[in-house]
Short mmCIF file of C-alpha atoms and ligand atoms in Angstrom, two decimals:
data_model
loop_
_atom_site.label_atom_id
_atom_site.label_comp_id
_atom_site.label_asym_id
_atom_site.label_seq_id
_atom_site.Cartn_x
_atom_site.Cartn_y
_atom_site.Cartn_z
CA VAL A 173 106.48 -80.00 -199.47
CA PHE A 174 103.65 -81.33 -197.90
CA PHE A 175 102.94 -85.48 -198.10
CA ILE A 176 102.42 -88.16 -195.07
CA LYS A 177 103.18 -91.30 -196.07
CA ASN A 178 100.19 -93.36 -197.75
CA LYS A 179 100.64 -96.05 -195.02
CA ARG A 180 98.04 -99.69 -195.16
CA THR A 181 98.22 -103.01 -192.67
CA THR A 182 96.42 -106.12 -193.35
CA PRO A 183 92.64 -105.47 -191.55
CA ILE A 184 92.98 -107.20 -188.31
CA PHE A 185 89.70 -108.46 -188.97
CA ILE A 186 91.17 -110.61 -191.92
CA ILE A 187 94.87 -111.86 -189.59
CA LYS A 188 91.92 -113.19 -187.17
CA LEU A 189 90.16 -115.22 -190.16
CA SER A 190 93.84 -117.04 -191.83
CA LYS A 191 94.47 -118.31 -188.24
CA LEU A 192 91.13 -119.58 -186.79
CA ILE A 193 90.45 -121.35 -190.33
CA ARG A 194 93.93 -122.59 -189.38
CA ARG A 195 93.06 -124.15 -185.80
CA VAL A 196 89.46 -124.94 -186.92
CA PRO A 197 89.89 -129.06 -186.80
CA GLN A 198 89.14 -129.81 -190.71
CA THR A 199 85.80 -131.56 -189.04
CA GLN A 200 84.65 -128.73 -188.22
CA SER A 201 80.95 -128.24 -190.36
CA LYS A 202 81.78 -124.30 -190.15
CA ARG A 203 84.81 -124.65 -192.40
CA HIS A 204 83.78 -123.57 -195.86
CA LEU A 205 82.02 -120.19 -194.29
CA ILE A 206 84.99 -118.88 -192.33
CA GLN A 207 87.02 -119.20 -195.88
CA GLU A 208 84.26 -117.80 -197.25
CA GLN A 209 84.49 -115.19 -195.45
CA LEU A 210 88.04 -115.03 -195.43
CA SER A 211 87.88 -115.22 -198.98
CA LYS A 212 85.80 -112.25 -199.69
CA HIS A 213 88.22 -110.09 -197.67
CA SER A 214 91.42 -111.11 -199.04
CA SER A 215 89.96 -110.22 -202.32
CA GLY A 216 88.55 -106.50 -201.45
CA PHE A 217 92.05 -105.85 -199.98
CA LYS A 218 93.60 -107.06 -202.57
CA GLY A 219 92.17 -104.68 -204.47
CA GLU A 220 92.94 -101.77 -202.69
CA GLN A 221 96.32 -102.78 -202.34
CA SER A 222 95.75 -102.92 -205.87
CA LEU A 223 94.83 -99.53 -206.29
CA ASP A 224 98.72 -98.60 -205.24
CA TYR A 225 99.89 -98.74 -209.15
CA PHE A 226 97.85 -95.95 -210.05
CA TYR A 227 97.68 -93.37 -206.62
CA ARG A 228 101.30 -93.21 -208.72
CA TYR A 229 99.77 -90.72 -210.93
CA LEU A 230 98.36 -88.52 -208.74
CA PRO A 231 99.48 -85.17 -207.45
CA LYS A 232 101.90 -86.75 -204.28
CA ASP A 233 101.97 -83.73 -202.44
CA GLN A 234 98.60 -82.83 -202.73
CA ILE A 235 96.36 -85.62 -201.05
CA HIS A 236 96.18 -87.47 -197.51
CA TYR A 237 95.59 -90.56 -198.22
CA LEU A 238 93.78 -92.73 -195.91
CA HIS A 239 92.36 -96.70 -195.30
CA GLY A 240 90.01 -98.70 -194.50
CA ILE A 241 88.56 -95.86 -191.57
CA ARG A 242 85.16 -97.27 -190.15
CA ILE A 243 83.38 -94.88 -187.83
CA LEU A 244 80.67 -95.21 -185.72
CA HIS A 245 77.16 -91.91 -186.31
CA ASP A 246 74.37 -92.10 -185.54
CA GLY A 247 74.29 -95.16 -184.06
CA TYR A 248 75.61 -97.32 -186.61
CA TYR A 249 78.84 -97.85 -188.42
CA PHE A 250 79.92 -97.31 -191.39
CA GLN A 251 83.25 -97.90 -193.90
CA MET A 252 85.20 -95.84 -195.68
CA ASP A 253 87.59 -98.23 -197.88
CA THR A 254 89.65 -94.83 -198.77
CA ILE A 255 89.03 -90.85 -197.97
CA LEU A 256 91.38 -89.25 -200.17
CA ILE A 257 91.74 -85.50 -199.41
CA THR A 258 93.10 -83.00 -201.17
CA PRO A 259 93.09 -78.89 -200.10
CA SER A 260 89.73 -78.35 -202.63
CA PHE A 261 87.92 -81.82 -202.00
CA ILE A 262 87.79 -84.89 -200.63
CA ILE A 263 86.72 -88.11 -202.12
CA ILE A 264 85.43 -91.53 -200.65
CA LEU A 265 86.65 -94.37 -202.35
CA GLU A 266 84.68 -97.56 -202.33
CA ILE A 267 85.42 -100.49 -204.66
CA LYS A 268 85.14 -103.35 -205.46
CA HIS A 269 87.80 -106.14 -206.33
CA LEU A 270 85.01 -108.17 -208.57
CA ALA A 271 85.19 -110.22 -212.05
CA GLY A 272 83.14 -110.94 -214.59
CA HIS A 273 80.39 -109.10 -216.41
CA LEU A 274 78.42 -106.02 -214.03
CA TYR A 275 75.79 -104.97 -213.97
CA PHE A 276 74.29 -101.15 -212.20
CA ASP A 277 70.61 -101.16 -211.60
CA ASP A 278 69.07 -98.39 -210.64
CA ARG A 279 65.28 -99.59 -210.96
CA PHE A 280 66.18 -101.26 -208.31
CA SER A 281 69.67 -100.28 -206.75
CA GLN A 282 71.96 -103.25 -207.23
CA LEU A 283 75.18 -105.05 -208.49
CA ILE A 284 74.06 -107.71 -210.86
CA ARG A 285 77.23 -110.21 -211.76
CA THR A 286 77.27 -112.47 -213.82
CA PHE A 287 80.41 -114.60 -213.76
CA GLU A 288 81.48 -118.52 -215.17
CA GLY A 289 77.26 -119.03 -215.42
CA ARG A 290 76.13 -117.94 -212.77
CA ARG A 291 73.69 -115.15 -211.79
CA GLU A 292 74.16 -113.13 -207.74
CA SER A 293 73.08 -109.94 -206.68
CA PHE A 294 75.10 -106.95 -204.45
CA SER A 295 73.94 -103.90 -202.78
CA ASN A 296 74.39 -101.99 -204.66
CA PRO A 297 77.57 -99.39 -203.85
CA ILE A 298 76.64 -96.32 -205.24
CA GLU A 299 73.85 -96.09 -203.12
CA GLN A 300 76.97 -97.62 -200.03
CA VAL A 301 78.77 -94.81 -201.19
CA LYS A 302 76.39 -92.21 -201.37
CA ARG A 303 75.25 -92.86 -197.65
CA GLN A 304 78.96 -92.78 -196.89
CA SER A 305 79.21 -88.85 -198.29
CA TYR A 306 76.45 -88.61 -195.73
CA HIS A 307 77.26 -89.76 -192.29
CA LEU A 308 81.05 -87.95 -193.33
CA THR A 309 79.80 -84.21 -194.26
CA LYS A 310 77.62 -84.92 -190.68
CA ILE A 311 80.70 -85.38 -189.36
CA LEU A 312 82.91 -82.75 -190.47
CA ASN A 313 80.41 -79.93 -189.68
CA GLN A 314 79.80 -81.73 -186.51
CA TYR A 315 83.60 -81.06 -185.96
CA LYS A 316 83.37 -77.74 -187.89
CA PHE A 317 84.90 -78.02 -190.19
CA ASN A 318 85.41 -76.23 -193.25
CA SER A 319 82.14 -76.76 -196.01
CA VAL A 320 84.20 -78.74 -197.99
CA PRO A 321 83.28 -81.17 -201.01
CA ILE A 322 83.05 -84.06 -200.33
CA GLU A 323 82.83 -86.70 -203.75
CA SER A 324 82.01 -90.27 -204.07
CA LEU A 325 82.99 -92.40 -206.19
CA VAL A 326 82.58 -96.69 -207.01
CA ILE A 327 85.83 -98.19 -208.19
CA MET A 328 86.10 -101.41 -209.66
CA THR A 329 89.63 -102.67 -209.92
CA HIS A 330 89.35 -106.80 -211.25
CA PRO A 331 90.89 -106.12 -214.51
CA SER A 332 89.32 -108.27 -216.61
CA ALA A 333 85.46 -106.41 -215.16
CA ILE A 334 83.60 -105.87 -217.46
CA ILE A 335 81.06 -103.35 -216.65
CA GLU A 336 77.68 -101.74 -218.11
CA ALA A 337 74.95 -100.05 -217.02
CA SER A 338 70.97 -99.28 -217.78
CA PRO A 339 70.72 -96.32 -220.29
CA LEU A 340 69.26 -94.63 -217.74
CA TYR A 341 71.86 -94.66 -214.60
CA LYS A 342 73.57 -91.16 -214.64
CA GLU A 343 74.94 -91.89 -212.05
CA ALA A 344 76.05 -95.18 -212.48
CA THR A 345 78.02 -93.63 -215.45
CA GLU A 346 79.68 -90.28 -213.70
CA LYS A 347 80.70 -92.82 -210.62
CA VAL A 348 81.15 -95.39 -211.70
CA ILE A 349 85.27 -95.93 -212.53
CA LYS A 350 87.60 -99.00 -212.85
CA SER A 351 91.71 -98.12 -211.70
CA SER A 352 92.51 -96.56 -215.29
CA SER A 353 90.43 -93.98 -215.17
CA LEU A 354 91.99 -92.58 -211.72
CA GLN A 355 93.38 -90.13 -212.92
CA GLN A 356 90.77 -88.94 -215.18
CA LYS A 357 88.30 -88.53 -212.70
CA PHE A 358 91.04 -87.18 -210.29
CA LEU A 359 91.89 -84.31 -213.46
CA ASN A 360 88.68 -83.75 -213.68
CA LEU A 361 87.76 -83.24 -210.21
CA SER A 362 90.66 -81.39 -209.94
CA GLN A 363 89.62 -78.52 -212.80
CA LYS A 364 85.73 -78.52 -210.88
CA TYR A 365 87.17 -77.90 -207.06
CA PRO A 366 89.92 -75.82 -207.96
CA LEU A 367 89.03 -73.41 -205.43
CA GLU A 368 91.67 -74.84 -202.16
CA ILE A 369 89.46 -74.31 -198.71
CA LEU A 370 91.74 -76.43 -196.85
CA GLU A 371 95.27 -75.30 -195.53
CA GLN A 372 97.76 -78.07 -194.92
CA LYS A 373 96.74 -77.75 -190.46
CA GLN A 374 93.11 -78.31 -191.39
CA ILE A 375 94.48 -81.05 -192.84
CA LYS A 376 96.45 -82.64 -190.47
CA LYS A 377 93.35 -82.12 -187.98
CA LEU A 378 90.85 -83.76 -189.95
CA THR A 379 92.96 -86.71 -190.85
CA LYS A 380 93.96 -87.09 -187.07
CA LEU A 381 90.25 -86.68 -185.97
CA LEU A 382 89.19 -89.28 -188.29
CA THR A 383 91.91 -91.34 -186.92
CA LYS A 384 91.19 -90.61 -183.49
CA LEU A 385 87.52 -92.35 -184.76
CA ASN A 386 88.66 -95.21 -186.78
CA SER A 387 87.76 -98.15 -184.90
CA ALA A 388 88.18 -101.09 -186.74
CA TYR A 389 85.75 -103.77 -187.48
CA ASN A 390 87.71 -106.46 -184.72
CA PRO A 391 85.46 -109.32 -183.97
CA ASP A 392 85.80 -112.59 -181.69
CA VAL A 393 85.97 -115.36 -183.99
CA CYS A 394 84.47 -117.41 -182.67
CA GLU A 395 82.06 -115.80 -181.18
CA LEU A 396 81.09 -115.05 -184.17
CA PHE A 397 81.48 -118.24 -186.07
CA GLN A 398 79.64 -119.99 -183.00
CA ILE A 399 82.84 -122.55 -182.47
CA ASN A 400 84.12 -123.24 -178.46
CA LYS A 401 87.22 -122.29 -178.01
CA ASN A 402 87.90 -125.46 -176.41
CA GLU A 403 88.02 -126.66 -179.59
CA LEU A 404 90.46 -125.47 -181.57
CA VAL A 405 93.57 -127.14 -182.28
CA ASN A 406 95.97 -126.99 -180.09
CA GLY A 407 100.14 -126.64 -180.21
CA VAL A 408 103.09 -125.11 -182.08
CA PHE A 409 103.32 -125.25 -185.55
CA CYS A 410 106.27 -125.26 -187.85
CA PRO A 411 106.33 -122.71 -190.01
CA ILE A 412 108.79 -124.24 -192.66
CA CYS A 413 105.90 -127.12 -193.87
CA ASP A 414 102.95 -125.41 -191.90
CA PHE A 415 100.84 -127.04 -190.63
CA SER A 416 103.06 -130.56 -188.63
CA ILE A 417 102.82 -129.89 -185.53
CA MET A 418 105.75 -128.99 -183.52
CA LYS A 419 107.71 -130.40 -180.40
CA TYR A 420 109.41 -128.74 -178.04
CA ILE A 421 113.54 -130.99 -177.68
CA TRP A 422 116.04 -129.93 -175.67
CA GLY A 423 115.29 -126.81 -175.01
CA ASN A 424 114.39 -126.07 -179.43
CA TRP A 425 110.95 -126.61 -181.61
CA ARG A 426 111.39 -129.26 -184.00
CA CYS A 427 109.16 -130.47 -186.65
CA LEU A 428 108.89 -134.06 -187.41
CA THR A 429 107.62 -133.76 -190.94
CA CYS A 430 110.84 -131.77 -192.63
CA LYS A 431 113.56 -131.62 -189.31
CA THR A 432 112.69 -127.35 -189.08
CA SER A 433 114.15 -126.57 -185.57
CA SER A 434 113.59 -123.38 -184.06
CA LYS A 435 113.67 -121.52 -180.77
CA THR A 436 110.78 -118.58 -181.94
CA ALA A 437 108.06 -121.45 -183.22
CA HIS A 438 106.12 -120.71 -179.43
CA ILE A 439 105.99 -117.53 -180.23
CA THR A 440 103.79 -117.05 -183.60
CA ALA A 441 101.13 -119.55 -181.45
CA LEU A 442 100.83 -117.22 -178.61
CA GLN A 443 99.92 -114.13 -180.98
CA ASP A 444 96.88 -116.73 -182.49
CA TYR A 445 95.84 -118.04 -178.62
CA ALA A 446 96.36 -113.98 -178.70
CA TYR A 447 93.75 -112.80 -181.18
CA LEU A 448 91.19 -115.83 -181.14
CA ILE A 449 90.83 -117.22 -177.08
CA SER A 450 92.37 -114.46 -174.72
CA THR A 451 95.13 -111.56 -175.13
CA LYS A 452 95.81 -112.80 -170.93
CA ILE A 453 97.54 -116.80 -170.39
CA THR A 454 98.01 -118.94 -167.18
CA ASN A 455 101.47 -120.66 -167.09
CA ARG A 456 98.87 -123.85 -166.83
CA GLU A 457 97.05 -123.27 -169.93
CA SER A 458 100.69 -121.79 -172.27
CA MET A 459 101.22 -124.81 -170.20
CA SER A 460 98.61 -127.43 -172.82
CA TYR A 461 97.95 -124.72 -175.17
CA LEU A 462 101.77 -125.57 -176.25
CA ASN A 463 101.61 -129.15 -175.45
CA LEU A 464 104.79 -129.01 -173.45
CA GLU A 465 105.70 -131.00 -169.96
CA SER A 466 106.86 -129.18 -167.00
CA SER A 467 105.41 -126.71 -165.38
CA ASN A 468 108.74 -125.61 -165.24
CA GLN A 469 109.73 -125.71 -169.47
CA THR A 470 106.14 -123.57 -169.55
CA ASN A 471 107.72 -120.70 -167.12
CA HIS A 472 110.93 -120.97 -168.93
CA LEU A 473 109.59 -120.08 -172.00
CA LEU A 474 106.86 -117.86 -170.61
CA ARG A 475 109.93 -116.05 -168.73
CA SER A 476 112.25 -115.46 -171.79
CA LEU A 477 109.18 -113.18 -173.62
CA ASN A 478 109.02 -110.51 -170.41
CA LEU A 479 105.30 -110.15 -170.62
CA PRO A 480 104.11 -108.28 -168.94
CA TYR A 481 101.25 -109.77 -166.27
CA THR A 482 99.51 -109.56 -162.74
CA GLY A 483 98.78 -111.64 -159.81
CA ASN A 484 100.61 -113.51 -157.70
CA ARG A 485 103.19 -116.45 -158.81
CA LYS A 486 99.92 -119.13 -158.99
CA SER A 487 97.42 -116.98 -160.05
CA ARG A 488 100.21 -115.44 -162.47
CA HIS A 489 98.22 -114.33 -165.78
CA TYR A 490 101.17 -113.25 -168.91
CA HIS A 491 99.96 -110.82 -170.89
CA LEU A 492 99.80 -111.53 -174.83
CA ASP A 493 99.20 -107.99 -176.56
CA SER A 494 103.22 -106.89 -177.14
CA LEU A 495 102.72 -110.25 -179.13
CA LEU A 496 100.27 -108.89 -181.87
CA GLU A 497 101.62 -106.88 -184.87
CA LYS A 498 101.29 -103.08 -184.25
CA GLU A 499 98.64 -100.08 -186.21
CA HIS A 500 95.36 -101.92 -185.74
ZN1 LIG B 20 107.88 -129.19 -190.89
#
């Protein structure tokens, strides 16, 4: 049976935003902008995760899933939330996790949401997914893949969403579905495209190619929000009570609030440093960032992590990349 595991990792942008919000001072006026972006992206990710439940009802041995593929094409990046590759056709999913009343308006190509007494306009996901399909087609041609039909769907994952469309908006009826209709839609497409075009070997090649072309959205978030890196809160956060800064006493990190002690709490702090400030750090920088009292103490902690380093004793830079979670 041909089956490659459907794996999904938290997007690095979400990881960075959640680390940034912890280390930006309460007084920083941009906090709400960061929080807004974090909520928006987390909710989108939640929508994508919620689909796993419905993927279980699709034929396991025929589909290869790719998540969050972002590719540079014609000078711009285009991002596809999820791609389903089968031997007979490919489906691009644009996933929207929006609650409320959602109205697809073709006349002005917009999605209008009414929620908690507020009306908001979003760019039309049907047009979005059609553009993605255009770019993906070009890429498949460029790399000489057999011309396999590419379908695109907009999936509304929020269970309480109410979906409507302007009466003559045919594409909305064809392309927009709720999660629970995915199974039926897949069945319809399987009947529409009975011919097997891609051999298993080619599917493997194609997923390899798309994974290689993929380049995750990974900006310097301090630059993005124009926050000075010197402003960020230093220190080692307590893993239990979350917001207290721990003190290093006799080889242990101690939380004076909840009395937790840890030998490894500095690792998370150094990960934060790598995600937010720099993937390289000196002894001096570590000492001030971790709120340590002596250079020897710092040296001892850094050396115990067995990090690769460059430079000689005085100007040694430790490389933090190996502390970051893999597979972004
Ligand atoms: Zn604590």
